[in-house]
XYZ file of C-alpha atoms in Angstrom:
691
model
C 35.334 -9.683 -11.184
C 32.675 -7.566 -12.901
C 33.527 -4.144 -14.284
C 31.926 -1.402 -12.150
C 29.930 1.372 -13.777
C 32.207 4.428 -14.226
C 31.659 7.159 -11.664
C 32.118 9.895 -14.257
C 29.402 8.344 -16.454
C 26.699 9.074 -13.886
C 24.020 11.408 -15.193
C 22.964 14.197 -12.827
C 22.950 13.549 -9.040
C 25.494 16.328 -8.488
C 24.954 16.490 -4.700
C 25.424 12.739 -4.316
C 28.604 12.697 -6.352
C 30.024 15.729 -4.566
C 29.316 14.281 -1.102
C 31.039 11.004 -2.007
C 34.062 12.798 -3.481
C 34.440 15.026 -0.413
C 34.585 11.933 1.793
C 37.170 10.418 -0.540
C 39.259 13.584 -0.080
C 38.726 13.760 3.688
C 37.365 10.592 5.367
C 37.199 12.613 8.614
C 34.031 14.242 7.216
C 32.197 11.210 8.565
C 30.531 9.419 5.662
C 27.358 9.935 3.660
C 23.727 8.949 4.141
C 21.919 8.793 0.794
C 18.134 9.123 1.046
C 15.897 8.612 -1.935
C 13.397 6.608 -3.877
C 14.261 3.302 -5.473
C 16.030 3.257 -8.850
C 17.994 6.500 -8.408
C 21.553 5.124 -8.786
C 22.346 5.189 -5.054
C 24.111 1.827 -5.023
C 25.660 2.346 -8.468
C 27.314 5.595 -7.383
C 28.789 4.066 -4.228
C 30.192 1.045 -6.050
C 31.639 3.310 -8.737
C 33.464 5.411 -6.134
C 35.597 2.476 -4.949
C 37.302 2.308 -8.353
C 38.457 5.937 -7.924
C 40.048 5.475 -4.518
C 43.864 5.359 -4.480
C 45.607 2.070 -3.685
C 46.344 1.336 -0.041
C 49.797 0.431 1.320
C 49.462 -2.474 3.801
C 51.658 -4.717 5.924
C 52.076 -8.017 4.111
C 50.045 -10.813 5.681
C 48.129 -8.541 8.080
C 44.420 -9.357 8.096
C 43.656 -5.869 9.429
C 45.346 -3.822 6.666
C 47.819 -2.033 8.919
C 49.706 0.903 7.406
C 53.431 0.040 7.087
C 54.344 3.637 7.954
C 52.443 3.515 11.263
C 51.214 0.006 12.103
C 48.635 -0.398 14.838
C 50.523 -1.311 18.028
C 47.488 -3.235 19.282
C 46.868 -5.179 16.060
C 45.899 -8.810 16.819
C 48.288 -9.927 14.047
C 51.142 -7.795 15.426
C 53.775 -6.864 16.262
C 54.755 -6.297 12.648
C 58.251 -6.460 11.218
C 59.547 -3.428 9.358
C 59.903 -3.651 5.590
C 57.213 -6.283 4.983
C 54.763 -4.211 2.932
C 52.704 -4.264 -0.212
C 49.692 -2.550 -1.711
C 46.119 -3.452 -2.612
C 43.181 -1.675 -4.255
C 40.707 0.108 -2.008
C 37.839 -2.214 -1.100
C 34.137 -1.671 -0.953
C 32.837 -3.930 1.809
C 29.061 -4.462 1.889
C 27.199 -5.058 5.142
C 24.043 -7.105 4.460
C 20.851 -6.137 6.299
C 20.581 -9.613 7.795
C 24.182 -9.807 9.053
C 24.868 -11.071 12.551
C 26.886 -9.259 15.205
C 29.728 -11.762 14.826
C 29.843 -11.174 11.068
C 30.166 -7.438 11.656
C 32.715 -7.220 14.476
C 34.326 -10.668 14.287
C 34.126 -13.662 16.584
C 36.202 -15.147 19.368
C 36.636 -18.897 19.711
C 35.198 -19.119 23.235
C 36.067 -22.805 23.631
C 39.780 -22.209 22.982
C 39.759 -19.054 25.082
C 38.427 -20.974 28.109
C 40.456 -24.141 27.670
C 43.770 -22.741 26.374
C 43.663 -19.027 27.175
C 44.254 -18.272 23.479
C 42.658 -15.262 21.769
C 41.641 -17.035 18.576
C 39.925 -14.223 16.677
C 38.213 -14.378 13.297
C 37.993 -10.837 11.819
C 34.658 -9.437 10.702
C 33.539 -6.876 8.157
C 34.833 -3.957 10.236
C 38.355 -5.356 9.825
C 37.885 -5.865 6.081
C 36.677 -2.270 5.702
C 39.653 -0.664 7.481
C 41.088 2.083 5.220
C 38.386 1.367 2.614
C 34.642 1.897 2.050
C 31.956 0.259 4.179
C 28.632 0.297 2.343
C 25.288 -0.418 4.029
C 22.355 -0.640 1.645
C 18.981 -0.013 3.339
C 20.696 1.072 6.558
C 17.301 1.972 8.048
C 16.368 -1.733 7.986
C 19.516 -2.785 9.869
C 18.954 -3.942 13.454
C 19.471 -1.121 15.931
C 22.235 -2.839 17.890
C 24.213 -3.417 14.674
C 23.806 0.247 13.733
C 25.089 1.205 17.198
C 28.166 -1.012 16.808
C 28.803 0.287 13.317
C 28.586 3.954 14.234
C 30.621 3.504 17.415
C 33.430 1.998 15.351
C 33.146 4.839 12.824
C 33.386 7.433 15.610
C 36.269 5.813 17.527
C 38.237 4.435 14.592
C 38.453 1.042 16.312
C 36.360 -2.066 16.878
C 36.124 -3.836 20.231
C 35.000 -7.415 20.782
C 34.265 -8.263 24.423
C 33.235 -11.757 25.479
C 33.227 -12.751 29.164
C 36.419 -10.908 30.090
C 38.266 -11.771 26.863
C 38.675 -8.741 24.581
C 40.174 -7.947 21.206
C 40.672 -4.492 19.726
C 41.743 -3.541 16.215
C 41.800 -0.366 14.139
C 38.784 0.241 11.913
C 38.740 3.525 10.025
C 36.528 3.541 6.970
C 34.435 5.704 4.703
C 30.874 4.925 5.800
C 28.149 5.169 3.163
C 24.539 4.231 3.882
C 21.538 4.313 1.578
C 17.876 4.218 2.514
C 14.391 4.651 1.116
C 12.447 6.825 3.607
C 9.213 5.049 2.622
C 10.515 1.963 4.434
C 11.164 3.736 7.739
C 13.420 6.375 9.260
C 16.600 6.167 11.272
C 16.541 7.431 14.843
C 17.706 11.066 15.174
C 20.777 10.141 17.217
C 21.837 7.728 14.473
C 21.192 10.263 11.724
C 23.534 12.628 13.538
C 26.416 10.150 13.270
C 26.490 10.409 9.481
C 28.599 13.364 8.397
C 26.641 14.354 5.293
C 23.273 13.529 3.816
C 21.867 13.949 0.334
C 18.387 13.516 -1.107
C 18.239 11.873 -4.525
C 15.335 11.605 -6.941
C 14.919 10.595 -10.559
C 15.096 13.470 -13.027
C 11.847 14.693 -14.574
C 13.682 16.040 -17.641
C 13.044 13.755 -20.655
C 16.449 14.459 -22.246
C 18.303 13.516 -19.069
C 16.244 10.361 -18.622
C 16.982 9.407 -22.230
C 20.704 9.796 -21.559
C 20.454 7.620 -18.444
C 18.826 4.808 -20.427
C 21.254 5.177 -23.341
C 24.327 4.895 -21.100
C 22.914 2.065 -19.045
C 22.077 -0.015 -22.113
C 25.530 0.616 -23.537
C 27.119 -0.509 -20.267
C 24.984 -3.667 -20.062
C 25.904 -4.612 -23.640
C 29.668 -4.202 -23.151
C 30.780 -3.273 -19.592
C 34.512 -3.329 -20.368
C 34.150 -1.339 -23.572
C 31.893 1.229 -21.923
C 34.304 1.651 -19.016
C 37.174 2.068 -21.484
C 35.434 5.031 -23.116
C 35.356 6.776 -19.743
C 38.859 5.774 -18.652
C 40.403 9.219 -19.214
C 37.718 10.961 -17.163
C 38.116 8.370 -14.406
C 41.889 8.898 -14.323
C 41.436 12.672 -14.129
C 39.086 12.421 -11.135
C 41.386 9.910 -9.434
C 44.322 12.285 -9.844
C 42.220 15.178 -8.550
C 41.339 13.205 -5.396
C 45.047 12.567 -4.745
C 45.893 16.236 -5.335
C 43.109 17.398 -3.013
C 44.295 15.016 -0.289
C 47.801 16.446 -0.566
C 46.475 20.017 -0.443
C 44.100 19.430 2.462
C 46.634 20.043 5.306
C 47.432 23.469 3.819
C 43.834 24.728 3.678
C 43.217 27.614 6.098
C 39.901 27.806 7.946
C 39.768 31.434 9.080
C 37.914 32.917 12.037
C 35.348 34.473 9.708
C 34.409 31.077 8.249
C 34.323 29.528 11.713
C 31.984 32.292 12.875
C 29.690 31.630 9.929
C 29.675 27.904 10.714
C 28.839 28.450 14.389
C 26.151 31.038 13.595
C 24.543 28.744 11.016
C 24.369 25.776 13.391
C 22.907 28.005 16.125
C 20.362 29.560 13.748
C 19.045 26.127 12.729
C 19.015 24.885 16.344
C 21.008 21.721 15.737
C 21.775 19.685 18.840
C 25.323 19.268 20.110
C 28.578 20.295 18.446
C 29.035 17.526 15.895
C 27.378 19.596 13.161
C 29.871 22.434 13.647
C 32.812 20.053 13.370
C 31.411 18.276 10.319
C 30.697 21.600 8.593
C 34.257 22.767 9.262
C 35.762 19.580 7.827
C 33.406 19.638 4.839
C 34.170 23.282 4.023
C 37.889 22.521 4.211
C 37.489 19.520 1.894
C 35.471 21.678 -0.542
C 38.287 24.218 -0.699
C 40.887 21.481 -1.289
C 38.701 19.916 -3.984
C 38.499 23.298 -5.720
C 42.293 23.668 -5.494
C 42.215 26.538 -2.963
C 43.970 27.019 0.363
C 41.331 29.392 1.802
C 37.781 28.506 2.820
C 35.223 30.875 1.271
C 31.625 31.645 2.145
C 30.477 29.504 -0.764
C 32.243 26.532 0.844
C 30.455 27.170 4.133
C 27.111 27.425 2.350
C 27.600 24.159 0.463
C 28.808 22.465 3.646
C 25.617 23.555 5.434
C 23.422 22.154 2.660
C 25.128 18.783 3.018
C 25.670 18.590 6.787
C 22.570 20.157 8.379
C 19.306 18.893 6.772
C 19.257 15.665 8.794
C 20.325 17.403 12.003
C 17.978 20.352 12.284
C 15.457 20.231 15.109
C 12.035 19.492 13.577
C 8.548 18.479 14.572
C 7.594 14.802 14.288
C 6.770 13.648 10.747
C 8.234 16.791 9.138
C 10.409 16.100 6.114
C 14.101 16.943 6.512
C 15.302 20.045 4.733
C 16.899 23.456 5.071
C 15.519 26.953 4.517
C 18.044 28.343 2.035
C 16.817 31.943 2.417
C 17.472 31.750 6.147
C 20.876 30.195 5.435
C 21.831 33.050 3.095
C 20.722 35.672 5.619
C 22.813 34.064 8.373
C 25.923 33.808 6.197
C 25.558 37.416 5.083
C 25.104 38.664 8.650
C 28.150 36.850 10.022
C 30.431 36.817 6.968
C 33.168 38.956 5.529
C 35.774 39.259 8.290
C 38.407 37.087 6.628
C 37.628 37.959 3.045
C 35.159 35.083 3.071
C 32.249 36.911 1.497
C 33.575 36.775 -2.050
C 31.225 36.525 -4.958
C 28.931 33.879 -3.579
C 26.940 32.042 -6.182
C 23.278 32.285 -5.259
C 22.887 28.604 -6.151
C 25.441 27.737 -3.459
C 27.550 25.484 -5.695
C 30.673 26.571 -7.509
C 30.342 23.320 -9.480
C 33.446 21.594 -8.174
C 32.279 18.352 -9.772
C 34.346 17.692 -12.876
C 31.484 16.170 -14.862
C 28.142 17.755 -13.997
C 26.366 15.934 -16.799
C 27.219 12.383 -15.869
C 24.886 9.601 -13.826
C 23.179 6.250 -14.499
C 20.020 4.609 -13.642
C 20.448 5.272 -11.731
C -13.604 4.088 -1.881
C -15.425 4.648 -4.091
C -17.363 7.328 -2.434
C -20.818 6.406 -1.256
C -23.525 8.665 0.122
C -23.667 9.459 3.831
C -26.593 7.922 5.617
C -28.180 10.289 8.118
C -30.743 7.647 9.048
C -28.589 4.526 8.984
C -29.713 1.907 11.501
C -27.169 1.227 14.265
C -25.828 -2.188 15.150
C -28.548 -2.468 17.813
C -32.221 -3.092 16.960
C -34.874 -0.364 16.647
C -32.782 2.515 18.080
C -31.877 4.526 15.006
C -33.832 7.586 16.157
C -31.838 7.884 19.356
C -28.654 9.041 17.602
C -29.257 11.281 14.584
C -26.104 11.993 12.603
C -27.432 14.873 10.506
C -27.300 18.602 11.083
C -25.037 20.213 13.684
C -22.557 17.818 15.284
C -23.258 17.036 18.925
C -19.845 18.360 19.918
C -20.277 21.705 18.203
C -18.734 20.713 14.856
C -19.616 22.125 11.474
C -23.051 21.399 9.947
C -23.182 18.100 8.096
C -25.319 17.102 5.116
C -28.820 15.967 6.034
C -31.821 14.532 4.273
C -32.377 11.366 2.364
C -30.235 12.395 -0.580
C -27.192 13.185 1.577
C -23.919 14.660 0.337
C -20.741 13.255 -1.115
C -17.308 12.988 0.411
C -16.342 15.500 3.060
C -13.178 17.563 2.764
C -10.507 15.779 4.854
C -10.320 17.242 8.365
C -6.945 18.257 9.745
C -5.617 16.279 12.682
C -5.729 17.862 16.114
C -2.477 18.537 17.945
C -0.821 15.219 18.909
C -0.155 14.433 22.556
C 2.248 12.197 24.424
C 1.020 8.694 25.189
C 2.058 6.169 27.783
C 3.741 2.932 26.786
C 1.512 0.714 24.652
C 2.540 -2.892 25.061
C 1.261 -6.361 24.306
C 1.310 -8.537 27.456
C 3.309 -11.727 27.508
C 6.808 -12.527 26.291
C 7.416 -12.378 22.554
C 10.311 -13.164 20.246
C 9.865 -10.463 17.623
C 12.251 -7.974 16.064
C 14.232 -5.753 18.404
C 12.349 -2.631 19.421
C 11.245 -0.627 22.437
C 7.715 -1.708 23.229
C 6.783 -5.160 24.584
C 8.797 -7.689 26.590
C 10.592 -10.272 24.454
C 13.431 -12.765 24.310
C 16.220 -10.974 22.457
C 19.940 -11.165 21.718
C 20.538 -8.185 23.995
C 19.140 -7.169 27.352
C 19.242 -8.501 30.883
C 20.309 -12.126 31.328
C 17.452 -14.348 32.504
C 18.899 -17.835 32.075
C 20.981 -20.200 29.961
C 20.353 -22.818 27.292
C 22.274 -25.025 24.905
C 23.294 -23.006 21.828
C 21.373 -23.487 18.597
C 24.017 -22.930 15.941
C 27.023 -20.692 16.630
C 27.547 -19.515 20.214
C 27.121 -15.743 20.414
C 26.607 -14.898 24.107
C 28.352 -17.192 26.586
C 26.791 -17.818 29.988
C 30.037 -18.403 31.872
C 28.636 -19.711 35.157
C 26.374 -22.238 33.415
C 29.244 -23.373 31.167
C 31.571 -23.939 34.121
C 28.792 -25.733 35.992
C 28.233 -28.049 33.015
C 31.940 -28.825 32.604
C 32.914 -29.185 36.271
C 31.564 -32.721 36.945
C 33.575 -34.187 34.054
C 37.076 -32.874 34.849
C 38.414 -36.108 36.405
C 36.968 -38.254 33.622
C 38.586 -35.980 31.042
C 41.981 -36.377 32.680
C 42.445 -32.825 33.897
C 45.913 -32.444 35.389
C 46.722 -28.733 35.117
C 45.057 -25.484 36.168
C 43.077 -25.114 32.948
C 39.447 -26.187 32.716
C 38.830 -28.992 30.230
C 35.870 -27.751 28.186
C 33.999 -29.641 25.498
C 31.591 -28.184 22.992
C 28.642 -29.818 24.775
C 29.488 -27.828 27.909
C 28.944 -24.423 26.305
C 25.802 -22.582 27.318
C 24.164 -19.681 25.522
C 22.886 -16.830 27.688
C 19.180 -16.049 27.316
C 18.301 -12.368 27.399
C 15.114 -10.405 27.881
C 14.714 -7.061 26.154
C 12.056 -5.250 24.152
C 10.471 -5.988 20.804
C 8.671 -3.905 18.199
C 5.064 -4.764 17.379
C 2.734 -4.321 14.434
C 0.186 -1.616 15.282
C -2.682 -1.962 12.808
C -5.196 0.893 12.728
C -8.708 0.102 11.447
C -10.340 3.491 10.838
C -14.033 4.123 10.142
C -14.207 6.830 7.425
C -17.945 6.599 6.745
C -20.493 9.392 6.751
C -21.379 8.810 10.406
C -17.783 9.824 11.280
C -17.681 12.887 9.056
C -18.291 15.572 11.710
C -15.159 17.675 11.413
C -14.444 18.297 15.078
C -14.879 14.625 15.883
C -12.736 13.439 12.983
C -10.068 15.997 13.839
C -9.882 14.637 17.396
C -9.742 11.061 16.113
C -6.923 11.880 13.722
C -5.053 13.668 16.497
C -5.279 10.588 18.701
C -4.132 8.252 15.922
C -1.289 10.650 15.095
C -0.218 10.542 18.750
C -0.100 6.757 18.650
C 1.845 6.912 15.394
C 4.415 9.142 17.055
C 4.712 6.628 19.877
C 5.143 3.825 17.316
C 7.928 5.808 15.609
C 9.796 6.179 18.883
C 9.391 2.510 19.756
C 10.461 1.102 16.368
C 7.128 -0.518 15.460
C 5.679 -1.435 12.135
C 2.353 0.229 11.401
C -0.486 -0.396 8.978
C -3.833 1.206 8.257
C -7.148 -0.162 6.978
C -10.008 2.234 6.250
C -13.626 1.383 5.477
C -16.348 3.526 3.912
C -18.971 3.287 1.179
C -19.272 -0.359 0.262
C -15.775 -1.740 0.881
C -12.563 -1.542 2.902
C -9.134 -0.572 1.637
C -5.604 -1.124 2.856
C -4.602 2.538 3.034
C -1.111 1.537 4.155
C 0.316 -2.004 4.109
C 2.386 -2.864 7.198
C 5.572 -0.814 7.012
C 8.261 0.704 9.196
C 7.580 4.132 7.698
C 5.431 5.883 10.275
C 5.831 9.064 8.229
C 3.919 7.441 5.373
C 1.105 6.507 7.756
C 0.860 10.106 8.997
C 0.555 11.375 5.415
C -2.200 8.868 4.574
C -4.040 9.771 7.767
C -3.952 13.502 7.041
C -5.532 13.061 3.607
C -8.121 10.468 4.678
C -11.503 11.321 3.067
C -14.842 10.565 4.725
C -18.361 9.817 3.506
C -20.612 6.931 2.552
C -22.059 3.981 4.425
C -20.387 1.949 7.210
C -19.161 -1.494 6.053
C -17.767 -2.452 9.476
C -17.574 -6.150 8.646
C -15.562 -5.428 5.507
C -13.093 -3.356 7.528
C -12.605 -6.072 10.138
C -12.261 -8.828 7.549
C -9.718 -6.785 5.607
C -7.725 -6.200 8.804
C -7.861 -9.912 9.629
C -6.514 -10.719 6.159
C -3.701 -8.173 6.558
C -2.684 -9.804 9.841
C -2.839 -13.286 8.305
C -0.496 -12.331 5.470
C 1.819 -10.465 7.811
C 2.117 -13.525 10.083
C 3.436 -15.488 7.111
C 6.010 -12.784 6.359
C 7.001 -12.018 9.944
C 5.655 -14.741 12.240
C 7.515 -13.549 15.335
C 6.048 -10.025 15.363
C 2.964 -9.678 17.559
C 0.119 -7.378 16.586
C -1.977 -4.730 18.300
C -5.221 -3.743 16.532
C -6.715 -0.288 17.182
C -10.273 0.042 15.777
C -11.478 3.648 15.470
C -15.292 3.682 15.009
C -18.650 4.564 16.535
C -19.692 0.913 16.274
C -22.362 1.368 13.585
C -22.692 -1.267 10.853
C -24.780 -0.527 7.739
C -24.983 -1.615 4.140
C -25.346 -5.061 2.672
C -27.370 -8.018 3.979
C -27.319 -8.572 7.752
C -24.523 -6.032 8.441
C -24.746 -6.381 12.227
C -24.487 -10.172 12.298
C -21.688 -10.201 9.757
C -19.712 -7.597 11.744
C -20.134 -9.677 14.919
C -18.810 -12.806 13.221
C -15.841 -10.878 11.788
C -15.007 -9.432 15.218
C -15.012 -12.849 16.859
C -12.219 -13.947 14.515
C -9.833 -11.618 16.372
C -10.920 -12.900 19.748
C -10.387 -16.492 18.604
C -6.856 -15.659 17.441
C -6.010 -13.911 20.714
C -5.061 -10.635 19.007
C -4.650 -7.650 21.347
C -7.215 -5.005 20.449
C -8.783 -1.744 21.580
C -11.832 0.088 20.200
C -11.785 3.883 20.176
C -15.486 4.775 20.599
C -16.253 7.818 18.430
C -19.968 7.961 19.232
C -21.086 11.455 20.299
C -24.174 13.109 21.727
C -26.057 12.969 25.035
C -27.565 9.553 24.248
C -25.042 6.778 23.636
C -25.924 3.338 22.337
C -22.735 1.592 23.456
C -22.220 -0.094 20.091
C -18.429 0.259 20.256
C -18.449 -1.469 23.640
C -20.349 -4.401 22.135
C -17.786 -4.562 19.342
C -14.909 -4.527 21.841
C -16.461 -7.440 23.710
C -16.694 -9.464 20.516
C -13.070 -8.602 19.668
C -11.928 -9.670 23.135
C -10.615 -6.177 23.819
C -11.730 -2.992 25.564
C -13.412 0.224 24.431
C -12.630 3.848 25.280
C -14.961 6.727 24.410
C -13.883 9.657 22.297
C -14.253 11.971 25.313
C -11.772 9.787 27.192
C -9.272 9.806 24.352
C -6.371 11.232 26.311
C -2.799 10.168 26.896
C -3.439 8.481 30.240
C -6.631 6.725 29.166
C -5.911 5.152 25.788
C -2.328 4.151 26.511
C -3.175 2.577 29.846
C -6.095 0.784 28.261
C -4.103 -0.752 25.426
C -1.364 -1.776 27.813
C -3.731 -4.035 29.752
C -6.116 -5.041 26.988
C -4.842 -8.584 26.682
C -4.891 -9.035 30.447
C -8.513 -7.939 30.650
C -9.401 -10.266 27.794
C -7.681 -13.178 29.511
C -9.356 -12.384 32.824
C -12.801 -12.256 31.225
C -12.117 -15.579 29.523
C -11.094 -17.154 32.834
C -14.221 -15.761 34.489
C -16.364 -17.282 31.756
C -14.734 -20.676 32.220
C -15.238 -20.521 35.995
C -18.882 -19.577 35.492
C -19.322 -22.511 33.143
């Protein structure tokens, strides 16, 4: 077994270390969610904590780690005899992102349960993690139904396995630690709320501290055992302090003054529900025990708020989590002091309970706008001038043959609520909340022979398959004689997440500020809908002489919103380049995630300029999407009293539908995208009938 990196050798990351230690003192705090960029010692810190946890007394031979002093009366391995006990080190059980439901909660032998009435149960990771640490790296990438099971077990202290009327329950109390990189997607708010504490981690920008990180990491890699030996005394001291704080915890007094501060703070920051109040109370109590005190002070309440509230505060979509510390101090001062809780509060909010504050390891090229660019049609350039005052009353734009450079990025208009955007048909993509799909969960629509391990039994189909063979199998008693070939897997229909790929025209013809602001507002609204429905999103922009992948397909809708807000405009309109780049993005993404279906949203006025034969090349590029059957919609950004209908022509070549910028409302764009594939299929059928 490899030697873990010493916890006390970590450089910096005081909030992370404190949050982990508080959960070691009081597991009732509810675990830690660690958010931060890659390479910031998130995983190293969690693995190091397991070496500090005290040994666990267990019933000998029990697969569920029952406590000899109070064994679980419902333990599947019970009832337990008195006196048969031993001890083992605390475990750190890792839940892989790709784990199955059976691997997490355990599995029943359905064949034996039907034929013999025996509860043959194979424990899962939740049983292994009982009275230890359960670590989920990249928890934001875990399937939603697994996160639900995990957090339900953490809240109830038990795991339940239910299969067709046969159930098993066992105790499962663990210290839950999850890590995530927000760039790869966020957790849903209701799941964030189930983590007791959260901390943000980032690499230090201090050269001396970074030097120390590298020095310690190299020393550890050269001689792990020797490096750990040099920190053995510090590790023993922290381990002893955890034990002492656990013993002191029942004696800590949480006075009415501290409770009033906790309640006032949660109300001031408008957190939903009462879980935040309870977590803050438990965290403040653990902070006092860690500091060796029996009274909770205002400084404990303040530190508890900084750890327990940032991920719970009510915030607008795409806002970064955080806490206004000035507002926090004002609230604590207003409601403090009735139990002697005011004290000499440190303005930094941390009385430095960590024993080793110095420790922690590794932790387009702009073109020129073209006021006289020819449109995609022939001989109609004079009908739609793009210079001077915008047709919708926007700010004056550069005019004349010389033109101007890039425009200052316009701010997005206020987002609005959209209807459901869905891709017609039945997919088999990742679990989500958008389009219909065959999934592991949802309503039962049929049965099939299992491919691999049986996970969801279709009881009626199994009995129907076994019934004709009972006499041939020599059935003589009341039990049903079941063979493996009789088992049937239930097929379910649920919802999947899609890839929503935005192709945004950022050329000079789109640079009118009011128009671009409305376009960004509409795209932001669709991004919000994608966030709620667990989609992946991507963004391709085209301007000047080329197209760029502004955002590769990702689950981080927040990142897409940031890129959209700072999107510059100006230059010519290489429409073909934008479409070809989007087609290439989809091709690569199909290789990575072949089951996820795509929806392409093209935001443009339909103009194509620059390069040889721009109109013909754009038409050929558009027809690639129609040939692949990709769902698409064109947001027509053309303005003015005279409209050329170029975006409509583009939509026809894509096999999709167009909506004008004036019609860009919640009921119009969402309803349009929902039926875009159907309209494309209908037009194709009409063409075949006409032929």
